[in-house]
């Protein structure tokens, strides 16, 4: 049974790595109105809510959410946030298993995988709640 699970995981990984990068139009169509939860190396990483007009809300799932927006840039999808105006650019690929996001920063290799997708908003506390 373990060998079967490993074989399936390897086959899915091979499928994901062979996918072509998503266009901005495909990314927008896939994400708008959704909240995507991402994992890194099997561990929860964070979630992003994709709103109309390429607006987003990001959270590390700690109740704190950051608003921002995304835009296409030379085949990448770049994000800027209220507290971080320098662009964070990613290459997204879609497969039957969901999205894979590869960070395009200098020297950093971060790969995130879609762990869950919902139309429900994520939990965000108001500013300075409990302070």
PDB file of C-alpha atoms in Angstrom:
ATOM      1  CA  UNK A   1       0.000   0.000   0.000  1.00  0.00           C
ATOM      2  CA  UNK A   2       2.866   2.373   0.864  1.00  0.00           C
ATOM      3  CA  UNK A   3       4.518   1.662  -2.489  1.00  0.00           C
ATOM      4  CA  UNK A   4       1.275   2.472  -4.280  1.00  0.00           C
ATOM      5  CA  UNK A   5       0.983   5.794  -2.424  1.00  0.00           C
ATOM      6  CA  UNK A   6       4.589   6.671  -3.261  1.00  0.00           C
ATOM      7  CA  UNK A   7       4.062   5.741  -6.919  1.00  0.00           C
ATOM      8  CA  UNK A   8       0.947   7.897  -7.142  1.00  0.00           C
ATOM      9  CA  UNK A   9       2.745  10.827  -5.457  1.00  0.00           C
ATOM     10  CA  UNK A  10       5.660  10.543  -7.886  1.00  0.00           C
ATOM     11  CA  UNK A  11       3.302  10.373 -10.862  1.00  0.00           C
ATOM     12  CA  UNK A  12       1.457  13.492  -9.652  1.00  0.00           C
ATOM     13  CA  UNK A  13       4.737  15.320  -9.086  1.00  0.00           C
ATOM     14  CA  UNK A  14       5.869  14.429 -12.610  1.00  0.00           C
ATOM     15  CA  UNK A  15       2.558  15.682 -13.999  1.00  0.00           C
ATOM     16  CA  UNK A  16       2.837  18.944 -12.083  1.00  0.00           C
ATOM     17  CA  UNK A  17       6.425  19.588 -13.176  1.00  0.00           C
ATOM     18  CA  UNK A  18       5.491  19.099 -16.843  1.00  0.00           C
ATOM     19  CA  UNK A  19       2.723  21.707 -16.811  1.00  0.00           C
ATOM     20  CA  UNK A  20       3.196  24.988 -18.646  1.00  0.00           C
ATOM     21  CA  UNK A  21       3.149  28.281 -16.719  1.00  0.00           C
ATOM     22  CA  UNK A  22      -0.323  29.817 -16.489  1.00  0.00           C
ATOM     23  CA  UNK A  23      -1.148  32.965 -18.385  1.00  0.00           C
ATOM     24  CA  UNK A  24      -2.543  35.912 -16.429  1.00  0.00           C
ATOM     25  CA  UNK A  25      -5.957  35.247 -17.968  1.00  0.00           C
ATOM     26  CA  UNK A  26      -5.918  31.567 -16.923  1.00  0.00           C
ATOM     27  CA  UNK A  27      -4.705  32.475 -13.430  1.00  0.00           C
ATOM     28  CA  UNK A  28      -7.435  35.101 -13.051  1.00  0.00           C
ATOM     29  CA  UNK A  29     -10.113  32.693 -14.247  1.00  0.00           C
ATOM     30  CA  UNK A  30      -8.919  29.944 -11.892  1.00  0.00           C
ATOM     31  CA  UNK A  31      -8.559  32.094  -8.778  1.00  0.00           C
ATOM     32  CA  UNK A  32     -11.106  34.936  -8.797  1.00  0.00           C
ATOM     33  CA  UNK A  33     -13.726  34.452  -6.102  1.00  0.00           C
ATOM     34  CA  UNK A  34     -11.760  31.665  -4.432  1.00  0.00           C
ATOM     35  CA  UNK A  35      -9.609  31.231  -1.349  1.00  0.00           C
ATOM     36  CA  UNK A  36      -6.631  28.973  -1.962  1.00  0.00           C
ATOM     37  CA  UNK A  37      -4.716  27.319   0.855  1.00  0.00           C
ATOM     38  CA  UNK A  38      -1.066  26.541   0.154  1.00  0.00           C
ATOM     39  CA  UNK A  39       1.425  24.111   1.635  1.00  0.00           C
ATOM     40  CA  UNK A  40       5.193  23.840   1.444  1.00  0.00           C
ATOM     41  CA  UNK A  41       6.840  20.434   1.887  1.00  0.00           C
ATOM     42  CA  UNK A  42       3.554  19.085   3.247  1.00  0.00           C
ATOM     43  CA  UNK A  43       3.244  21.819   5.903  1.00  0.00           C
ATOM     44  CA  UNK A  44       0.620  24.571   5.942  1.00  0.00           C
ATOM     45  CA  UNK A  45       2.080  27.787   4.533  1.00  0.00           C
ATOM     46  CA  UNK A  46      -0.817  30.254   4.169  1.00  0.00           C
ATOM     47  CA  UNK A  47      -3.918  31.232   2.250  1.00  0.00           C
ATOM     48  CA  UNK A  48      -4.886  33.848  -0.275  1.00  0.00           C
ATOM     49  CA  UNK A  49      -8.330  35.161  -1.154  1.00  0.00           C
ATOM     50  CA  UNK A  50      -8.586  36.301  -4.792  1.00  0.00           C
ATOM     51  CA  UNK A  51     -11.025  39.161  -5.209  1.00  0.00           C
ATOM     52  CA  UNK A  52     -12.341  40.916  -8.344  1.00  0.00           C
ATOM     53  CA  UNK A  53     -10.086  43.370 -10.158  1.00  0.00           C
ATOM     54  CA  UNK A  54      -6.954  41.387  -9.243  1.00  0.00           C
ATOM     55  CA  UNK A  55      -7.141  42.331  -5.579  1.00  0.00           C
ATOM     56  CA  UNK A  56      -5.996  39.822  -2.930  1.00  0.00           C
ATOM     57  CA  UNK A  57      -5.891  39.164   0.805  1.00  0.00           C
ATOM     58  CA  UNK A  58      -2.993  37.053   2.141  1.00  0.00           C
ATOM     59  CA  UNK A  59      -2.664  35.383   5.529  1.00  0.00           C
ATOM     60  CA  UNK A  60      -0.191  33.025   7.167  1.00  0.00           C
ATOM     61  CA  UNK A  61      -3.370  31.738   8.886  1.00  0.00           C
ATOM     62  CA  UNK A  62      -2.618  33.625  12.062  1.00  0.00           C
ATOM     63  CA  UNK A  63      -5.748  35.810  11.820  1.00  0.00           C
ATOM     64  CA  UNK A  64      -3.751  38.675  10.295  1.00  0.00           C
ATOM     65  CA  UNK A  65      -4.537  39.480   6.690  1.00  0.00           C
ATOM     66  CA  UNK A  66      -2.689  41.746   4.288  1.00  0.00           C
ATOM     67  CA  UNK A  67      -4.418  43.355   1.342  1.00  0.00           C
ATOM     68  CA  UNK A  68      -2.734  43.687  -1.999  1.00  0.00           C
ATOM     69  CA  UNK A  69      -3.046  43.152  -5.703  1.00  0.00           C
ATOM     70  CA  UNK A  70      -1.476  41.054  -8.409  1.00  0.00           C
ATOM     71  CA  UNK A  71      -0.403  41.806 -11.962  1.00  0.00           C
ATOM     72  CA  UNK A  72       1.257  39.920 -14.817  1.00  0.00           C
ATOM     73  CA  UNK A  73       4.906  40.608 -15.593  1.00  0.00           C
ATOM     74  CA  UNK A  74       6.786  38.782 -18.358  1.00  0.00           C
ATOM     75  CA  UNK A  75       5.057  35.432 -17.775  1.00  0.00           C
ATOM     76  CA  UNK A  76       5.077  35.743 -13.980  1.00  0.00           C
ATOM     77  CA  UNK A  77       2.306  36.700 -11.580  1.00  0.00           C
ATOM     78  CA  UNK A  78       3.555  39.407  -9.205  1.00  0.00           C
ATOM     79  CA  UNK A  79       2.000  40.490  -5.920  1.00  0.00           C
ATOM     80  CA  UNK A  80       2.371  43.710  -3.949  1.00  0.00           C
ATOM     81  CA  UNK A  81       0.900  44.149  -0.471  1.00  0.00           C
ATOM     82  CA  UNK A  82       0.040  47.066   1.788  1.00  0.00           C
ATOM     83  CA  UNK A  83       3.087  46.438   3.984  1.00  0.00           C
ATOM     84  CA  UNK A  84       5.417  45.217   1.232  1.00  0.00           C
ATOM     85  CA  UNK A  85       5.350  47.263  -1.972  1.00  0.00           C
ATOM     86  CA  UNK A  86       8.297  45.397  -3.544  1.00  0.00           C
ATOM     87  CA  UNK A  87       6.873  42.805  -5.970  1.00  0.00           C
ATOM     88  CA  UNK A  88       6.819  39.132  -5.028  1.00  0.00           C
ATOM     89  CA  UNK A  89       6.762  37.286  -8.369  1.00  0.00           C
ATOM     90  CA  UNK A  90       5.709  33.677  -8.850  1.00  0.00           C
ATOM     91  CA  UNK A  91       5.250  31.284 -11.732  1.00  0.00           C
ATOM     92  CA  UNK A  92       2.006  29.297 -11.441  1.00  0.00           C
ATOM     93  CA  UNK A  93       1.325  25.955 -13.075  1.00  0.00           C
ATOM     94  CA  UNK A  94      -1.986  24.104 -13.033  1.00  0.00           C
ATOM     95  CA  UNK A  95      -2.623  20.375 -13.011  1.00  0.00           C
ATOM     96  CA  UNK A  96      -5.371  18.011 -11.951  1.00  0.00           C
ATOM     97  CA  UNK A  97      -3.812  18.104  -8.447  1.00  0.00           C
ATOM     98  CA  UNK A  98      -4.103  21.921  -8.244  1.00  0.00           C
ATOM     99  CA  UNK A  99      -1.686  24.821  -8.528  1.00  0.00           C
ATOM    100  CA  UNK A 100       2.035  24.799  -7.993  1.00  0.00           C
ATOM    101  CA  UNK A 101       3.645  28.189  -7.329  1.00  0.00           C
ATOM    102  CA  UNK A 102       7.382  28.704  -7.751  1.00  0.00           C
ATOM    103  CA  UNK A 103       8.915  31.861  -6.278  1.00  0.00           C
ATOM    104  CA  UNK A 104      11.071  33.760  -8.774  1.00  0.00           C
ATOM    105  CA  UNK A 105      13.195  35.646  -6.249  1.00  0.00           C
ATOM    106  CA  UNK A 106      16.953  35.886  -6.196  1.00  0.00           C
ATOM    107  CA  UNK A 107      18.507  32.764  -4.724  1.00  0.00           C
ATOM    108  CA  UNK A 108      15.332  31.585  -2.976  1.00  0.00           C
ATOM    109  CA  UNK A 109      13.623  28.414  -4.098  1.00  0.00           C
ATOM    110  CA  UNK A 110      10.177  28.261  -2.594  1.00  0.00           C
ATOM    111  CA  UNK A 111       7.559  25.966  -4.083  1.00  0.00           C
ATOM    112  CA  UNK A 112       4.022  26.068  -2.782  1.00  0.00           C
ATOM    113  CA  UNK A 113       1.271  23.613  -3.618  1.00  0.00           C
ATOM    114  CA  UNK A 114      -2.464  24.164  -3.528  1.00  0.00           C
ATOM    115  CA  UNK A 115      -3.747  22.175  -0.566  1.00  0.00           C
ATOM    116  CA  UNK A 116      -7.377  23.296  -0.639  1.00  0.00           C
ATOM    117  CA  UNK A 117      -9.682  25.597  -2.584  1.00  0.00           C
ATOM    118  CA  UNK A 118     -12.931  27.104  -1.332  1.00  0.00           C
ATOM    119  CA  UNK A 119     -15.298  29.957  -2.072  1.00  0.00           C
ATOM    120  CA  UNK A 120     -15.443  30.830   1.632  1.00  0.00           C
ATOM    121  CA  UNK A 121     -13.470  33.851   2.867  1.00  0.00           C
ATOM    122  CA  UNK A 122     -10.631  33.206   5.273  1.00  0.00           C
ATOM    123  CA  UNK A 123     -10.591  34.338   8.884  1.00  0.00           C
ATOM    124  CA  UNK A 124      -9.176  37.854   9.309  1.00  0.00           C
ATOM    125  CA  UNK A 125      -9.213  39.812  12.563  1.00  0.00           C
ATOM    126  CA  UNK A 126      -9.707  43.569  12.474  1.00  0.00           C
ATOM    127  CA  UNK A 127      -6.670  45.812  12.986  1.00  0.00           C
ATOM    128  CA  UNK A 128      -5.225  45.829  16.499  1.00  0.00           C
ATOM    129  CA  UNK A 129      -7.931  43.566  17.963  1.00  0.00           C
ATOM    130  CA  UNK A 130      -7.126  42.827  21.597  1.00  0.00           C
ATOM    131  CA  UNK A 131      -4.364  45.430  21.822  1.00  0.00           C
TER     132      UNK A 131
END
